[in-house]
mmCIF file of N, CA and C in Angstrom:
data_model
loop_
_atom_site.group_PDB
_atom_site.id
_atom_site.type_symbol
_atom_site.label_atom_id
_atom_site.label_comp_id
_atom_site.label_asym_id
_atom_site.label_seq_id
_atom_site.Cartn_x
_atom_site.Cartn_y
_atom_site.Cartn_z
ATOM 1 N N MET E 1 -22.769 1.222 -36.625
ATOM 2 C CA MET E 1 -21.388 0.926 -36.907
ATOM 3 C C MET E 1 -20.031 1.866 -35.830
ATOM 4 N N GLU E 2 -20.969 3.065 -35.950
ATOM 5 C CA GLU E 2 -20.107 4.426 -35.091
ATOM 6 C C GLU E 2 -20.093 4.168 -34.267
ATOM 7 N N SER E 3 -21.469 3.705 -33.492
ATOM 8 C CA SER E 3 -21.922 3.755 -31.550
ATOM 9 C C SER E 3 -20.711 2.768 -31.553
ATOM 10 N N TYR E 4 -20.303 1.744 -32.117
ATOM 11 C CA TYR E 4 -19.418 -0.126 -31.872
ATOM 12 C C TYR E 4 -18.213 1.325 -31.510
ATOM 13 N N ILE E 5 -17.556 1.883 -32.436
ATOM 14 C CA ILE E 5 -16.054 2.355 -32.267
ATOM 15 C C ILE E 5 -16.237 3.294 -31.384
ATOM 16 N N ARG E 6 -17.009 3.913 -30.889
ATOM 17 C CA ARG E 6 -17.065 4.804 -30.048
ATOM 18 C C ARG E 6 -17.151 3.928 -28.094
ATOM 19 N N LEU E 7 -18.020 3.179 -28.214
ATOM 20 C CA LEU E 7 -17.699 2.285 -27.370
ATOM 21 C C LEU E 7 -16.709 1.778 -27.145
ATOM 22 N N GLY E 8 -15.698 0.831 -27.851
ATOM 23 C CA GLY E 8 -14.814 0.565 -28.102
ATOM 24 C C GLY E 8 -13.765 1.635 -27.655
ATOM 25 N N LEU E 9 -13.888 2.536 -28.156
ATOM 26 C CA LEU E 9 -12.713 3.537 -27.054
ATOM 27 C C LEU E 9 -13.189 3.977 -26.084
ATOM 28 N N ALA E 10 -14.405 4.185 -25.575
ATOM 29 C CA ALA E 10 -14.492 3.843 -24.471
ATOM 30 C C ALA E 10 -14.037 3.150 -23.157
ATOM 31 N N ILE E 11 -14.158 1.914 -23.616
ATOM 32 C CA ILE E 11 -13.605 0.404 -22.963
ATOM 33 C C ILE E 11 -12.043 1.062 -23.033
ATOM 34 N N VAL E 12 -11.721 1.287 -24.167
ATOM 35 C CA VAL E 12 -9.750 1.071 -24.029
ATOM 36 C C VAL E 12 -9.539 2.334 -22.793
ATOM 37 N N ILE E 13 -9.991 3.306 -23.150
ATOM 38 C CA ILE E 13 -9.882 4.730 -22.480
ATOM 39 C C ILE E 13 -10.244 4.424 -20.989
ATOM 40 N N PHE E 14 -11.373 3.271 -20.365
ATOM 41 C CA PHE E 14 -11.209 3.510 -18.862
ATOM 42 C C PHE E 14 -10.607 2.480 -18.653
ATOM 43 N N MET E 15 -10.265 1.622 -19.598
ATOM 44 C CA MET E 15 -9.077 0.276 -19.042
ATOM 45 C C MET E 15 -7.506 1.079 -18.840
ATOM 46 N N MET E 16 -7.324 1.891 -18.982
ATOM 47 C CA MET E 16 -6.235 2.753 -19.145
ATOM 48 C C MET E 16 -5.988 3.269 -17.680
ATOM 49 N N ILE E 17 -7.055 4.349 -18.225
ATOM 50 C CA ILE E 17 -7.404 4.607 -16.628
ATOM 51 C C ILE E 17 -7.076 4.040 -15.272
ATOM 52 N N VAL E 18 -7.439 2.754 -14.979
ATOM 53 C CA VAL E 18 -7.556 2.145 -14.354
ATOM 54 C C VAL E 18 -6.260 1.330 -13.799
ATOM 55 N N ILE E 19 -5.960 0.799 -15.145
ATOM 56 C CA ILE E 19 -4.534 0.537 -15.244
ATOM 57 C C ILE E 19 -3.366 1.579 -14.266
ATOM 58 N N ILE E 20 -3.980 2.583 -14.458
ATOM 59 C CA ILE E 20 -2.623 3.751 -14.425
ATOM 60 C C ILE E 20 -3.095 3.889 -12.889
ATOM 61 N N LEU E 21 -3.797 3.969 -12.513
ATOM 62 C CA LEU E 21 -4.791 4.317 -11.048
ATOM 63 C C LEU E 21 -4.103 3.722 -9.682
ATOM 64 N N TYR E 22 -4.564 1.844 -10.636
ATOM 65 C CA TYR E 22 -4.048 0.872 -9.997
ATOM 66 C C TYR E 22 -2.115 0.975 -9.982
ATOM 67 N N ARG E 23 -1.423 1.649 -10.472
ATOM 68 C CA ARG E 23 -0.260 1.491 -10.410
ATOM 69 C C ARG E 23 0.678 2.283 -9.792
ATOM 70 N N PHE E 24 -0.143 4.038 -10.302
ATOM 71 C CA PHE E 24 -0.094 5.022 -8.948
ATOM 72 C C PHE E 24 0.126 4.555 -7.457
ATOM 73 N N ASN E 25 -1.291 3.855 -7.577
ATOM 74 C CA ASN E 25 -1.648 3.532 -6.055
ATOM 75 C C ASN E 25 -0.538 2.331 -5.614
ATOM 76 N N ALA E 26 -0.568 1.320 -5.694
ATOM 77 C CA ALA E 26 0.636 0.337 -5.773
ATOM 78 C C ALA E 26 1.896 0.484 -5.772
ATOM 79 N N GLY E 27 2.240 1.881 -5.869
ATOM 80 C CA GLY E 27 3.671 2.133 -5.694
ATOM 81 C C GLY E 27 3.676 3.253 -4.364
ATOM 82 N N LYS E 28 2.534 3.222 -4.262
ATOM 83 C CA LYS E 28 2.407 3.901 -3.090
ATOM 84 C C LYS E 28 2.683 3.143 -1.503
ATOM 85 N N SER E 29 1.951 2.026 -1.664
ATOM 86 C CA SER E 29 2.176 1.085 -1.271
ATOM 87 C C SER E 29 3.138 0.780 -0.575
ATOM 88 N N ASP E 30 3.948 0.382 -1.780
ATOM 89 C CA ASP E 30 5.302 0.008 -1.044
ATOM 90 C C ASP E 30 6.235 0.991 -0.649
ATOM 91 N N ARG E 31 6.369 2.157 -1.003
ATOM 92 C CA ARG E 31 6.826 2.844 -0.042
ATOM 93 C C ARG E 31 7.085 3.484 1.095
ATOM 94 N N ARG E 32 5.284 3.017 1.580
ATOM 95 C CA ARG E 32 5.104 3.158 3.133
ATOM 96 C C ARG E 32 5.621 2.344 4.012
ATOM 97 N N GLN E 33 5.934 1.979 5.220
ATOM 98 C CA GLN E 33 6.871 0.908 6.217
ATOM 99 C C GLN E 33 5.304 0.243 7.064
ATOM 100 N N SER E 34 5.320 -0.297 7.254
ATOM 101 C CA SER E 34 4.214 -0.675 8.323
ATOM 102 C C SER E 34 4.344 -0.294 9.719
ATOM 103 N N SER E 35 3.083 -0.518 10.450
ATOM 104 C CA SER E 35 3.160 0.334 11.590
ATOM 105 C C SER E 35 4.717 -0.773 12.545
ATOM 106 N N LEU E 36 4.667 -1.729 12.132
ATOM 107 C CA LEU E 36 5.729 -2.892 13.099
ATOM 108 C C LEU E 36 6.904 -2.604 12.674
ATOM 109 N N GLU E 37 7.346 -2.475 11.441
ATOM 110 C CA GLU E 37 8.458 -1.970 10.702
ATOM 111 C C GLU E 37 8.934 -0.409 11.455
ATOM 112 N N ILE E 38 8.123 0.189 11.732
ATOM 113 C CA ILE E 38 8.538 1.282 12.557
ATOM 114 C C ILE E 38 8.633 0.910 13.775
ATOM 115 N N MET E 39 8.026 0.011 14.939
ATOM 116 C CA MET E 39 7.891 0.262 15.904
ATOM 117 C C MET E 39 9.655 -0.852 15.973
ATOM 118 N N LYS E 40 9.443 -1.239 15.159
ATOM 119 C CA LYS E 40 10.834 -2.461 15.373
ATOM 120 C C LYS E 40 12.474 -1.671 14.950
ATOM 121 N N GLU E 41 12.288 0.074 14.069
ATOM 122 C CA GLU E 41 12.966 0.820 13.908
ATOM 123 C C GLU E 41 13.370 1.200 15.398
ATOM 124 N N ARG E 42 12.224 1.580 15.778
ATOM 125 C CA ARG E 42 11.933 2.331 17.425
ATOM 126 C C ARG E 42 12.784 1.911 18.208
ATOM 127 N N TYR E 43 12.580 0.321 18.795
ATOM 128 C CA TYR E 43 13.452 -0.826 19.224
ATOM 129 C C TYR E 43 14.741 -0.489 19.714
ATOM 130 N N GLU E 44 15.136 -1.220 18.013
ATOM 131 C CA GLU E 44 16.345 -0.615 17.513
ATOM 132 C C GLU E 44 17.642 0.227 17.950
ATOM 133 N N LYS E 45 16.443 1.510 17.991
ATOM 134 C CA LYS E 45 17.133 2.552 18.224
ATOM 135 C C LYS E 45 16.833 3.077 19.667
ATOM 136 N N GLY E 46 16.172 2.345 20.358
ATOM 137 C CA GLY E 46 16.607 2.287 21.929
ATOM 138 C C GLY E 46 14.886 3.326 22.389
ATOM 139 N N GLU E 47 14.500 3.597 21.458
ATOM 140 C CA GLU E 47 13.318 4.507 22.035
ATOM 141 C C GLU E 47 12.201 3.857 22.507
ATOM 142 N N ILE E 48 11.950 2.379 22.417
ATOM 143 C CA ILE E 48 10.864 1.770 23.249
ATOM 144 C C ILE E 48 11.692 0.276 23.403
ATOM 145 N N THR E 49 10.911 0.018 25.262
ATOM 146 C CA THR E 49 11.235 -1.047 25.111
ATOM 147 C C THR E 49 11.171 -2.157 24.526
ATOM 148 N N GLU E 50 11.828 -3.264 24.772
ATOM 149 C CA GLU E 50 11.443 -4.632 23.875
ATOM 150 C C GLU E 50 9.647 -5.198 24.534
ATOM 151 N N GLU E 51 9.203 -4.891 25.788
ATOM 152 C CA GLU E 51 8.208 -5.038 26.373
ATOM 153 C C GLU E 51 7.236 -4.071 25.076
ATOM 154 N N GLU E 52 7.037 -3.194 25.392
ATOM 155 C CA GLU E 52 6.319 -2.624 23.898
ATOM 156 C C GLU E 52 6.557 -2.656 22.625
ATOM 157 N N TYR E 53 7.524 -3.488 22.443
ATOM 158 C CA TYR E 53 7.629 -3.533 20.805
ATOM 159 C C TYR E 53 7.073 -5.143 20.610
ATOM 160 N N GLU E 54 7.189 -5.874 21.642
ATOM 161 C CA GLU E 54 6.644 -7.356 21.994
ATOM 162 C C GLU E 54 4.659 -6.755 21.885
ATOM 163 N N LYS E 55 4.512 -6.206 22.357
ATOM 164 C CA LYS E 55 2.931 -5.944 22.497
ATOM 165 C C LYS E 55 2.509 -5.147 21.281
ATOM 166 N N ALA E 56 2.754 -4.768 20.728
ATOM 167 C CA ALA E 56 2.924 -4.284 19.249
ATOM 168 C C ALA E 56 2.549 -5.184 18.701
ATOM 169 N N ARG E 57 3.906 -6.338 18.151
ATOM 170 C CA ARG E 57 3.720 -7.150 17.577
ATOM 171 C C ARG E 57 2.737 -8.206 17.837
ATOM 172 N N ARG E 58 2.693 -8.525 19.072
ATOM 173 C CA ARG E 58 1.439 -9.278 19.150
ATOM 174 C C ARG E 58 0.022 -8.395 18.980
ATOM 175 N N LYS E 59 -0.123 -7.831 19.173
ATOM 176 C CA LYS E 59 -0.978 -6.545 18.856
ATOM 177 C C LYS E 59 -1.678 -7.059 16.844
ATOM 178 N N GLN E 60 -0.463 -7.000 16.036
ATOM 179 C CA GLN E 60 -0.538 -6.622 14.881
ATOM 180 C C GLN E 60 -0.607 -8.547 14.278
ATOM 181 N N GLY E 61 -0.684 -9.510 16.016
ATOM 182 C CA GLY E 61 -0.703 -10.835 14.843
ATOM 183 C C GLY E 61 0.682 -11.287 14.456
ATOM 184 N N LYS E 62 1.394 -11.021 14.392
ATOM 185 C CA LYS E 62 2.599 -11.416 13.962
ATOM 186 C C LYS E 62 3.706 -12.210 14.652
#
């Protein structure tokens, strides 16, 4: 009986760790910009030409 309790606790702790890590990583990806968004910003600022922006957009497949 005691081994079932330990197994149950181990499973619960493992699931909690997985959920915490998933949420931590999901938060990171939301804050990062895609390379295409960065290129769009650079185009709007005049740092790159329209041709360079379109080339990057085609490369991304969007």
